[in-house]
Structure formats: structure tokens, C-alpha cells
XYZ file of C-alpha atoms in Angstrom:
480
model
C 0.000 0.000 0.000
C 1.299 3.562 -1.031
C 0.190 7.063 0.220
C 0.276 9.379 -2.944
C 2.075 12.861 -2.162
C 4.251 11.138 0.287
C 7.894 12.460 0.135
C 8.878 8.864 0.266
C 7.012 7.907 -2.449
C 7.029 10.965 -5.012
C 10.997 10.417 -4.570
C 10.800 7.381 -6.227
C 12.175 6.886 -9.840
C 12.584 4.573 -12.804
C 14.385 4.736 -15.749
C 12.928 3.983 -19.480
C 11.622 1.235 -19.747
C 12.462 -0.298 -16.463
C 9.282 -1.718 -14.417
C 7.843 0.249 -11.318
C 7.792 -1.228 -8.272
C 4.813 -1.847 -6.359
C 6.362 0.462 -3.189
C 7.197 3.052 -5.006
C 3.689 3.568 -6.623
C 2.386 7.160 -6.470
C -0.582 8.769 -8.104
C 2.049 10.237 -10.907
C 3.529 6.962 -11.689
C 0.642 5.353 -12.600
C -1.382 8.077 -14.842
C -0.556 6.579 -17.941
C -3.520 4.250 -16.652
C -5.753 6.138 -16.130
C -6.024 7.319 -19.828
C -9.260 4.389 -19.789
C -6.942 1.556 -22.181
C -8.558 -0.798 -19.981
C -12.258 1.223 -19.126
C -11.418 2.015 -14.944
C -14.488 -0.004 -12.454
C -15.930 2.111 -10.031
C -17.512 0.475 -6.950
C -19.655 2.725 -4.162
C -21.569 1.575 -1.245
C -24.905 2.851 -0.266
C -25.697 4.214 3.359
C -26.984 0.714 4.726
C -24.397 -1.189 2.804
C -25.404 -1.971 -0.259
C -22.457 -2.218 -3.071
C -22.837 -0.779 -6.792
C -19.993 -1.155 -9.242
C -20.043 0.567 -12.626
C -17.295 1.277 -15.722
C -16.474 5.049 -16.612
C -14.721 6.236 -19.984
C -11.380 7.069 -18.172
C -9.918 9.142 -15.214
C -8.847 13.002 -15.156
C -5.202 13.200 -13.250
C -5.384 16.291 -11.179
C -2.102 16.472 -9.061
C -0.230 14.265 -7.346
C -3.258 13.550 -4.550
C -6.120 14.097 -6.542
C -8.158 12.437 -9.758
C -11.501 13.599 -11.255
C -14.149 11.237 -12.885
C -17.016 12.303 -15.182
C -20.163 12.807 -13.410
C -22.780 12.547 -16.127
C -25.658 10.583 -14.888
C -27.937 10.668 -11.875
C -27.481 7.477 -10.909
C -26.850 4.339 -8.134
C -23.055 5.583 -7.845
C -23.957 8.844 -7.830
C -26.259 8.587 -4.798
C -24.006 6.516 -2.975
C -20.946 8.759 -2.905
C -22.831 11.775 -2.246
C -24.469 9.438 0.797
C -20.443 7.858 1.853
C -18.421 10.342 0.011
C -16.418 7.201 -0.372
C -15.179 5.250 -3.124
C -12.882 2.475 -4.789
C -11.403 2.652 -8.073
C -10.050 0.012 -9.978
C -7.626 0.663 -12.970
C -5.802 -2.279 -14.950
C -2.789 -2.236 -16.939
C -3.421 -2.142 -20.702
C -0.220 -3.685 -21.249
C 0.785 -6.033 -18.447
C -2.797 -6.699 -17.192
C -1.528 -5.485 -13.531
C -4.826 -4.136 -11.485
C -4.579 -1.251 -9.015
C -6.929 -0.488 -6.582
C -7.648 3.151 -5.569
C -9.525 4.067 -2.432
C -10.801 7.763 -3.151
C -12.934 10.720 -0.574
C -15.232 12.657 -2.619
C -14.237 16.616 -2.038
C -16.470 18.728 -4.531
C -17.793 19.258 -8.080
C -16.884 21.700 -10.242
C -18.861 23.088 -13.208
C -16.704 25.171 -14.875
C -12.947 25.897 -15.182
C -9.919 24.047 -16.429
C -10.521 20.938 -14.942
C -13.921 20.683 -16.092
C -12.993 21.487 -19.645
C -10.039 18.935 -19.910
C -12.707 16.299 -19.364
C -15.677 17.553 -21.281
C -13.038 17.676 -24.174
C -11.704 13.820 -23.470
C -15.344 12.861 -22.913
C -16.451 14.308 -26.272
C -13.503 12.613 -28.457
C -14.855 8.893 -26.515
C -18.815 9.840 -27.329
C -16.832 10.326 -31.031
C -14.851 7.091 -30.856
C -17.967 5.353 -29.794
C -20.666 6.539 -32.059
C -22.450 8.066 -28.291
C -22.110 11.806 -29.071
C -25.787 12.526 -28.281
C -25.806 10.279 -24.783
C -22.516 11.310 -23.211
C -23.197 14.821 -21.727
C -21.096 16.318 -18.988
C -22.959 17.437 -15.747
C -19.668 17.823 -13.884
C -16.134 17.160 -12.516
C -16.194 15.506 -9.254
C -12.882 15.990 -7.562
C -11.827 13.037 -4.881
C -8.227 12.796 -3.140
C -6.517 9.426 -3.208
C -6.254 8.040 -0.081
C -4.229 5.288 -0.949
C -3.116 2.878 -4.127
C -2.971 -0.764 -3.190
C -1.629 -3.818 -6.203
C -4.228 -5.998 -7.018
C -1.409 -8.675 -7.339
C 1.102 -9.168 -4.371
C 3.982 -8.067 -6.604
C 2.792 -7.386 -10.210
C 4.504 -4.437 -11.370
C 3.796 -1.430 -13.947
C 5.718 -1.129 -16.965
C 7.386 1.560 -17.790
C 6.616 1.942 -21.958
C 9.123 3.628 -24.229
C 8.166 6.657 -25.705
C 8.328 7.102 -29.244
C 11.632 9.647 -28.946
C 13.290 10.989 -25.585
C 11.061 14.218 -24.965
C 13.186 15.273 -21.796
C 15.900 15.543 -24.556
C 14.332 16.674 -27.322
C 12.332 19.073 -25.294
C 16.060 20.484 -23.839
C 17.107 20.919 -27.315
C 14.264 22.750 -28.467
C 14.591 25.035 -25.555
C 18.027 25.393 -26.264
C 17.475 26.891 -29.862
C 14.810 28.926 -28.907
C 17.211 30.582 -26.214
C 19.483 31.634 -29.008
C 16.679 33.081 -30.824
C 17.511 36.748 -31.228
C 14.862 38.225 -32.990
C 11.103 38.131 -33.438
C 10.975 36.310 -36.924
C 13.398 33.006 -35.695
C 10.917 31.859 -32.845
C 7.881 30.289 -35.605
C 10.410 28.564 -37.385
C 12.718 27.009 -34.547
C 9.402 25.626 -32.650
C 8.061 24.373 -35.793
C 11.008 22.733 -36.373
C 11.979 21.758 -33.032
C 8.655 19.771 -33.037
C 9.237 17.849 -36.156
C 13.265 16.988 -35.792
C 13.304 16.701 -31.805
C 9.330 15.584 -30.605
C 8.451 13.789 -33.628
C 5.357 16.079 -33.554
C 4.599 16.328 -37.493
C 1.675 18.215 -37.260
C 1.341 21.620 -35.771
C -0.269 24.710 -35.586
C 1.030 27.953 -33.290
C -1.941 29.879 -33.094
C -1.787 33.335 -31.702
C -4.488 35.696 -29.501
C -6.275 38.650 -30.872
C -8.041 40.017 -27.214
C -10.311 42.976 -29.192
C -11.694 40.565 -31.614
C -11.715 37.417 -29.759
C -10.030 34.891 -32.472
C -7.059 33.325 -33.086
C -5.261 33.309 -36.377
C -2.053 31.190 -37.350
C 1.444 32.595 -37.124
C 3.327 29.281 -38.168
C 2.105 25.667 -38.983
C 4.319 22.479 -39.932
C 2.920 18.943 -41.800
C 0.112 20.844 -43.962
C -0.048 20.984 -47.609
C -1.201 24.846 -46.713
C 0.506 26.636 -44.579
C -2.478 29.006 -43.873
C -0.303 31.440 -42.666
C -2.706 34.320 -41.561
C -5.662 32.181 -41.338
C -8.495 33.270 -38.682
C -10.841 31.633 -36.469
C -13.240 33.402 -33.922
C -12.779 31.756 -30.572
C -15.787 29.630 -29.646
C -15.056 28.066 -32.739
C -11.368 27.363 -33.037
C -11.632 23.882 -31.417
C -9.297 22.280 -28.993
C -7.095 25.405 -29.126
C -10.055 27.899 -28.805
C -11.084 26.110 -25.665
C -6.954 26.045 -24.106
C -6.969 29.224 -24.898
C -10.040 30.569 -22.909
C -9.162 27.921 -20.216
C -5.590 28.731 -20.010
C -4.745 25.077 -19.656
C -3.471 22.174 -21.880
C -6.134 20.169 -23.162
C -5.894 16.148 -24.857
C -7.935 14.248 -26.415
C -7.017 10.270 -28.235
C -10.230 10.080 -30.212
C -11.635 11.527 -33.032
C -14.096 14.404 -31.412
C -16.315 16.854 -34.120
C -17.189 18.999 -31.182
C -13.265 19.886 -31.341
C -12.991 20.053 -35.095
C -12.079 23.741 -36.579
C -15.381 25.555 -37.809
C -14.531 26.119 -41.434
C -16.317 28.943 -41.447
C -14.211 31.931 -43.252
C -15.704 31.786 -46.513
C -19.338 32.540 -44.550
C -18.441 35.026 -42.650
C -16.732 36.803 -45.767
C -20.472 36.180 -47.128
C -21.965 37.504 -44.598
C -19.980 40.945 -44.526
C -20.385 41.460 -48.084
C -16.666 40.601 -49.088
C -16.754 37.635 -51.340
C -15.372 37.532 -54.216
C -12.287 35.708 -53.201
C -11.297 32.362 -51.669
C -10.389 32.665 -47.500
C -6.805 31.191 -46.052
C -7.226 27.628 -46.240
C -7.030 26.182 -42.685
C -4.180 24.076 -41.400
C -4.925 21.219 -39.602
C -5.994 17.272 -40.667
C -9.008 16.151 -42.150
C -9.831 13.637 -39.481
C -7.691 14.123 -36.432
C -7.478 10.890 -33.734
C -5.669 12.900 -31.223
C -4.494 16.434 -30.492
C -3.159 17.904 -27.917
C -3.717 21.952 -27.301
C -1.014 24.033 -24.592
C -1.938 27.467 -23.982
C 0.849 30.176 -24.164
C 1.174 32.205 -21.170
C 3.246 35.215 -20.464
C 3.344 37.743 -17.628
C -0.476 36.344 -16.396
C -2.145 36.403 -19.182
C -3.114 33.674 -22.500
C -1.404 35.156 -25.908
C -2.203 31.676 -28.014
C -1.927 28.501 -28.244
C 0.204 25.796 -29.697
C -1.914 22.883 -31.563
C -0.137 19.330 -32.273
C -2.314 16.697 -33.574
C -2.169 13.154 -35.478
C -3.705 10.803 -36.998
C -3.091 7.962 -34.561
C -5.092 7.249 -31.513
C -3.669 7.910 -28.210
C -0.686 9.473 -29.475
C -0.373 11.928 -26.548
C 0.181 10.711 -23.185
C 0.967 13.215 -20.333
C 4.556 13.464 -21.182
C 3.560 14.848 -23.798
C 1.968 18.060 -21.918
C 4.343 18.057 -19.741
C 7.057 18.896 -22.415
C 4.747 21.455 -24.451
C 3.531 22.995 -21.493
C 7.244 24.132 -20.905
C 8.107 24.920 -24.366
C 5.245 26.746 -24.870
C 6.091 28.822 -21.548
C 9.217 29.931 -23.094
C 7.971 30.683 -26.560
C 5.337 33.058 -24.868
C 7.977 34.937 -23.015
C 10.203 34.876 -26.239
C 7.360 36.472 -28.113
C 6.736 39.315 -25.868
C 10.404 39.777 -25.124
C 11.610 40.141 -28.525
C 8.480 42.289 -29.170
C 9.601 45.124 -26.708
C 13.340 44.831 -27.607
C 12.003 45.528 -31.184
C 10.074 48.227 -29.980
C 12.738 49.628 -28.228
C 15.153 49.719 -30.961
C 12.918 51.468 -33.161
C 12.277 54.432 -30.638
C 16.077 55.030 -30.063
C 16.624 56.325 -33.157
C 15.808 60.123 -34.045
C 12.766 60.408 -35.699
C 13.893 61.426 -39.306
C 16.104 59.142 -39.129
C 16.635 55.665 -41.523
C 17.999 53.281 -40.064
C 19.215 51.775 -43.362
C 18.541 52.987 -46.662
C 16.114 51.011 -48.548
C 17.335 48.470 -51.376
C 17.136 50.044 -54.889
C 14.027 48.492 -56.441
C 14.398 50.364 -59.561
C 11.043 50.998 -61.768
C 8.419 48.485 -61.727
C 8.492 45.602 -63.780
C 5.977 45.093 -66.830
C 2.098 44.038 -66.250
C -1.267 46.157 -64.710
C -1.367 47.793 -61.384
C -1.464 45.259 -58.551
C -5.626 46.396 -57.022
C -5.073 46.607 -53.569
C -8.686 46.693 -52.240
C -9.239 47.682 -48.467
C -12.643 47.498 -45.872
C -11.868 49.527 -43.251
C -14.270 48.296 -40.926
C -12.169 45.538 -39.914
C -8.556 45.863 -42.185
C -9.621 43.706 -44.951
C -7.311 43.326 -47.757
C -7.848 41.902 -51.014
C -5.379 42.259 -53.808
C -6.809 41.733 -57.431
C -9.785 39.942 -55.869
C -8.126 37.450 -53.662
C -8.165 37.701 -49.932
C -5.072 38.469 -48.104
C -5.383 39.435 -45.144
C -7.439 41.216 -42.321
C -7.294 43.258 -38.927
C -4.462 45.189 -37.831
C -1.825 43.539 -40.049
C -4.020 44.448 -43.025
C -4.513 48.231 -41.979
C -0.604 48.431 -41.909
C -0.224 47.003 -45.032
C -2.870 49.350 -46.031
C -0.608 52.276 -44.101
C 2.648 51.373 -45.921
C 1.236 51.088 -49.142
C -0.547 54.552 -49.100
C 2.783 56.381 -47.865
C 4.484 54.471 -50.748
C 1.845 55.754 -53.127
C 1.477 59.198 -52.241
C 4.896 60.130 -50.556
C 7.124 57.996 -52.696
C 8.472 56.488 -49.177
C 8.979 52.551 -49.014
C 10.578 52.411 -45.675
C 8.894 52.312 -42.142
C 9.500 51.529 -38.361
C 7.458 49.917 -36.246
C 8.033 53.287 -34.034
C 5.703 55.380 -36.909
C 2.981 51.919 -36.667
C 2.936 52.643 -32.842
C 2.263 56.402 -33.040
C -0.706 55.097 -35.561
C -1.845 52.808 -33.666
C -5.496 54.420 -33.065
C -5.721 54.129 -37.141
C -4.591 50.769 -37.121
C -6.717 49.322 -34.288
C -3.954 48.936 -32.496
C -5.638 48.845 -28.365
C -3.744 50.624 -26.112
C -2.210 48.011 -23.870
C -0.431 45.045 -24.974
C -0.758 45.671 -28.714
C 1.162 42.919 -29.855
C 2.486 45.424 -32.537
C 5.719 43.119 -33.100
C 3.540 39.809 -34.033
C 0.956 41.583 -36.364
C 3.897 43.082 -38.349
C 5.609 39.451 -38.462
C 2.216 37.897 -39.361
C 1.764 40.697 -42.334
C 5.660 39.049 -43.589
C 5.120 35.952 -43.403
C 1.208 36.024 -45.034
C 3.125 37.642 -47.985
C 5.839 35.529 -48.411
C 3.349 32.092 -47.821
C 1.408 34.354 -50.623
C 4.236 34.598 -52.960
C 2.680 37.170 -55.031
C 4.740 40.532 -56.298
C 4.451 42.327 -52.619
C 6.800 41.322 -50.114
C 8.129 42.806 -47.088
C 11.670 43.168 -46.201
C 13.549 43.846 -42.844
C 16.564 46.281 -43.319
C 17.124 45.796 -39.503
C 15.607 45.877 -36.258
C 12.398 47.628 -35.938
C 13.202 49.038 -39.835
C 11.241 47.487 -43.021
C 10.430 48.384 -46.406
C 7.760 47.685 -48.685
C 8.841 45.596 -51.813
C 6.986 45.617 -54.915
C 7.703 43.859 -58.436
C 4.253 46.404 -60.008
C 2.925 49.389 -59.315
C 0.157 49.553 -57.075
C -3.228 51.031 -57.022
C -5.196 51.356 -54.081
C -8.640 51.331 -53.349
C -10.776 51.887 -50.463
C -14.435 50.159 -50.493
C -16.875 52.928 -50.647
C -14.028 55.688 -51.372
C -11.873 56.814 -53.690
C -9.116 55.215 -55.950
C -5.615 56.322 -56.146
């Protein structure tokens, strides 16, 4: 028998693929159980003695002395802890066929919060897996401490699987690179390919916050035949990452779950606001995801995105998993807003007339018509001859840059000039993320290709790049 949370026991390790020992069992040893392989027995007793046993989907770990289970039905068990506050848990091995026993104290049950949603979200991809979508609905998280963890067999032990690559290492070496990363435009590209070379995570999606709008859109994505670089989805319908995101906690799921599936719903709401007439940024993410795993980026308190990894295996996430991402992602967050303000910083230094570096000679503009830039101010929409590019604030400062170009014959900017716009750019007044929407605006034009391109002379210093002359148009204005 094993107290979880002991110092004793929580001391206790094993190495890859060695087998645990039954006394050095504690509740974090054995979560890779509790995923449901093997669907967990619950057994209650009534007031006057009378047993009830039941199966449930899986079980939520919590911390190293608590688990949560699904409360979804008002039923036998339901009565009888409420009654005891007592229960036992089994759990069995899915790969030795070792049984632990669990002997739990109902605490509470919480409606709401991050808890709450990390179940709801594993419940819905099991309703998925099992054709139940309409049964399974989820009243509630009912939190119980572990009193203790008892073998079920005098002696069997866990094993210890072997994860498909070293994540302690390959998270280290990630980390590594992204500590070397010395400017705003490296960080996409090292995580994306940290993920892929040192996680095997081939699919991914770093989605970032806009707080005034309340959506996400996609900085960087890796394993997609579109990048979808500037892609946008409105919150309550971004999925898994939508729900991290408002949560501000890492969410998993190892079945297939639609109520977690992206909304593809650009090309309507383009409808809707009177702007079609060209095709929207084609989402990243699979078809038919069997498991994805959401981590919310956090920096200085609050949630600016949200990295998405997903595959098309079942259970290919385990808690390992999190636990790597979840630390990765805490140090791309803190990247991102660092290397935002040193950006910042560097442009307001220099004097005001002052160019940092003088622009690249373009020379005149190659042969063909006028590139149309069309623009909706009412939210920064940009469509160049017809096709969507872009919207919000990176699209009013593409909007910005290409009207001082046209009219004032000027092709460089700072970001210190976007800043002292920002009321004409949307920009809100705190935490305006500035540095990201300008980065977003470079790489949607480079994932675009077309003869408009941004170029960085140095820090906080660009230019605008263009292969055509332009000619701009404001919906419901005039043409110049």
C-alpha cells in the first residue's frame, strides 16, 4: 500500500523502460492508466451497505493527490458517494494486465474551469470514438483525493513503456534553440522545427491571440499541404485550441471528437460581410484528427495563443507529452513578448527622421497592370486583385505602408511610426502585440508569394517591396 504525495514515495524513480515497483507507486507513476486503455471499475456503497460497481470512460489526473471522474448521470453511484463520500477505483494495466486499486474521498464538483474542460473535451472525443455523441453529456467534474493505491497482485509491477523519442531531450534541445533566438521572426520557425526533428510532432499549428476581436489566427504551422499562414478563427469556434486558450490550460484528447474540429467557417463570414469575391486562407490542420493535444501560451499572467499538435493515430499523446509542451510553450510566450519590446525599443532610439538603413534600390516596376489593392476599413480587410489576403491590424498596416508608398514615394517604415498610428490601425492601447501583427503581415506575404513582399533592413526598420505598381482602393471611397 502507497500514500500518494508522500515524500517517500514521489521520490521514487525509474528509468525507461524499467518496471515500477509496487512500493514506489504514487498517483504520478501510474497516470498513464488512467487514460481508460482498460475502461477504470468504479464500486460505491450505499448508506446501509449496499455495493454498486459501474465502468467510466477514463480518469482526469489532477495532481499528485487528486483524480476527477465524469459525473454525467444521476445514478446508483452517484447517490451513494454523495451518501459515503467514499469510493474504490479500480484501474488495470493495458499492457501487463496489472490491477490497481484506488480508495478515493469525494471533495467537490466543479462546473466550470480548467478541470472541467479537460474532461468535457476527453469525454467528447470517446462519445466520437464510440458513435455516443448525443448520450454522453457532462454534468460535472467531481474531484476526490486518493487516499491510498494498493496492487491488485502481491507483486505485479507497472511497466514503464518507451516513448516514441526521448522528450526530456528533445524538449532540452528545443529550448536550447529557442534561447538563441535573437529576434522576433526566428521563434515560428525554430518551434516548428523543433517539433518535427526533436518531438516527432509532425503536425502543428502555433496559433496566436487577438483580445479585441476574440479569435485566433495562425502565425506558423508544420505537416500541412497549406501553410495558412494568416488564417483566422473566432474563438468559440477554433476547437481544442479555442477552448486552451479561454481555459488557459493544456487540453488532450485520443479520439476523433467533431465537437473539437475547426469551424470552417471563413468563406461565410466573408459572405456575410459582403466581401466575397475571393477564396479565404485555407485552414491548417488534418481532415480527421485521432488525437491532439492543445497548450496554452502564457506570459506575464495572461493567454497570448496557443500551440496545436495533432495526429492521426489514436492515443498518441500521453501526459509526457503536456508536460514537455507545457514548458516549451512557456518559453515561446515569453520569447514572443520579449523580442516584441526589444524591437520596440530599438525602433524608438533612433531620431525620428532618421533611416535606419537605406532602402534596397528596387528600380522601376516591372511590366504588367497595377497590382488592385482593395481595403474594408471596418475591420482591415485586404484583397489584392480579388483574392483575400489578409485582415485586422496587419491588413490596416499594409494598407498604411502602401498609401505612404503611393502618395509620398516612401517605401521604408518603423514599427516606431505603426505605434504612433496605432489608433488608425486598431492597435488597443495596452499590450498591442504590434511586433507579431507586423511578423504575421511578412510571413502572409511571403506564404502568398505574389509581387508584394516585405523586407527587414534591420531591427524595428522594413520596407515595402513591390515587383508592379500599385493602385489602391478603399471600399466605398476613392481610388488612387
Amino acid at each position: 500500500m502507497s500514500r500518494p504525495g508522500t515524500p517517500q514515495a514521489d521520490g521514487a524513480a525509474t528509468r525507461q523502460g524499467e518496471e515500477t515497483p509496487v512500493g514506489a507507486l504514487t498517483l504520478h507513476a501510474i497516470r498513464r492508466v488512467l487514460d481508460g486503455g482498460i475502461p477504470p471499475t468504479l464500486c460505491s456503497v450505499s448508506a446501509d451497505g449496499m455495493p454498486h460497481v459501474n465502468l467510466l470512460s477514463h480518469v482526469e489526473y489532477v495532481d499528485a493527490g487528486h483524480v476527477a471522474l465524469t459525473f454525467q448521470f444521476f445514478n446508483h453511484s452517484r447517490e451513494n458517494i454523495l451518501a459515503t463520500r467514499r469510493a474504490s477505483l479500480m484501474v488495470e494495466d493495458p499492457c501487463t494486465g496489472a490491477g490497481l486499486a484506488l480508495r478515493l474521498r469525494y471533495l467537490r464538483t466543479d462546473t466550470d474551469g480548467p478541470v472541467f474542460e479537460r474532461l468535457r473535451a476527453k469525454l467528447a472525443g470517446i462519445a466520437a470514438h464510440t458513435g455516443m455523441e448525443h448520450v454522453f453529456r457532462l454534468r460535472g467534474a467531481d474531484i476526490y483525493e486518493v487516499l491510498d493505491i494498493e496492487p491488485l497482485q502481491s507483486g505485479a509491477p507497472l511497466a514503464t513503456l518507451q516513448p516514441r523519442c526521448d522528450l526530456a531531450a528533445g524538449a532540452r534541445a528545443v529550448s536550447a534553440r529557442l534561447a538563441e533566438c535573437g529576434e522576433l521572426a526566428q521563434l515560428p520557425q525554430v518551434a516548428m522545427e523543433g517539433l518535427r526533428r526533436d518531438l516527432a510532432v509532425n503536425h502543428a499549428i502555433l496559433w496566436l491571440l487577438d483580445e479585441p476581436r476574440q479569435s485566433l489566427y495562425a502565425l506558423a504551422s508544420t505537416g500541412y499541404a497549406q501553410q495558412g499562414i494568416g488564417a483566422e478563427l473566432p474563438l468559440p469556434e477554433a476547437g481544442l485550441a479555442g477552448v486552451a486558450v479561454r481555459e488557459g490550460t493544456a487540453l488532450r484528447i485520443g479520439h476523433m471528437a467533431r465537437m473539437y474540429r475547426y469551424g470552417r467557417t471563413l468563406h461565410r463570414m466573408a459572405c456575410e460581410q459582403g466581401l466575397a469575391g475571393g477564396e479565404p486562407i485555407a485552414l491548417p490542420g488534418l481532415a480527421t484528427p485521432c488525437s491532439q493535444l492543445a497548450v496554452p501560451l502564457r506570459a506575464r499572467g495572461r493567454t497570448v495563443g496557443a500551440l496545436l499538435v495533432e495526429s492521426e493515430s489514436d492515443q498518441f499523446f500521453g501526459y509526457d507529452d503536456e508536460d514537455a509542451l507545457a514548458v516549451l510553450c512557456a518559453q515561446l510566450a515569453q520569447a514572443l513578448v520579449a523580442l516584441q519590446s526589444a524591437e520596440l525599443e530599438a525602433a524608438a532610439a533612433l531620431p525620428e527622421d532618421a533611416r535606419a538603413v537605406a532602402p534596397v534600390e528596387q528600380g522601376p516596376p516591372r511590366c504588367g497592370p497595377p497590382l488592385l489593392l482593395r481595403y474594408f476599413a471596418r475591420d482591415g480587410t485586404v484583397f489584392v486583385d480579388g483574392q483575400y489576403l489578409i485582415k485586422g491590424v496587419a491588413g490596416a498596416i499594409l494598407w498604411k505602408v502602401a498609401g505612404d508608398m503611393q502618395h509620398r514615394g516612401r517605401r521604408d517604415f518603423s514599427t516606431r511610426e505603426l505605434r504612433l498610428a496605432g489608433s488608425a490601425l486598431g492597435l488597443p492601447d495596452v499590450q498591442d502585440n504590434l511586433g507579431v501583427r507586423l511578423l504575421l503581415l511578412q510571413r502572409r506575404l511571403a506564404d502568398w508569394g505574389g509581387p508584394l513582399q516585405i523586407r527587414r533592413l534591420r531591427r524595428g526598420c522594413y520596407e515595402l517591396v513591390t515587383e508592379r505598381a500599385l493602385r489602391l482602393e478603399a471600399a466605398g471611397g476613392e481610388t488612387a
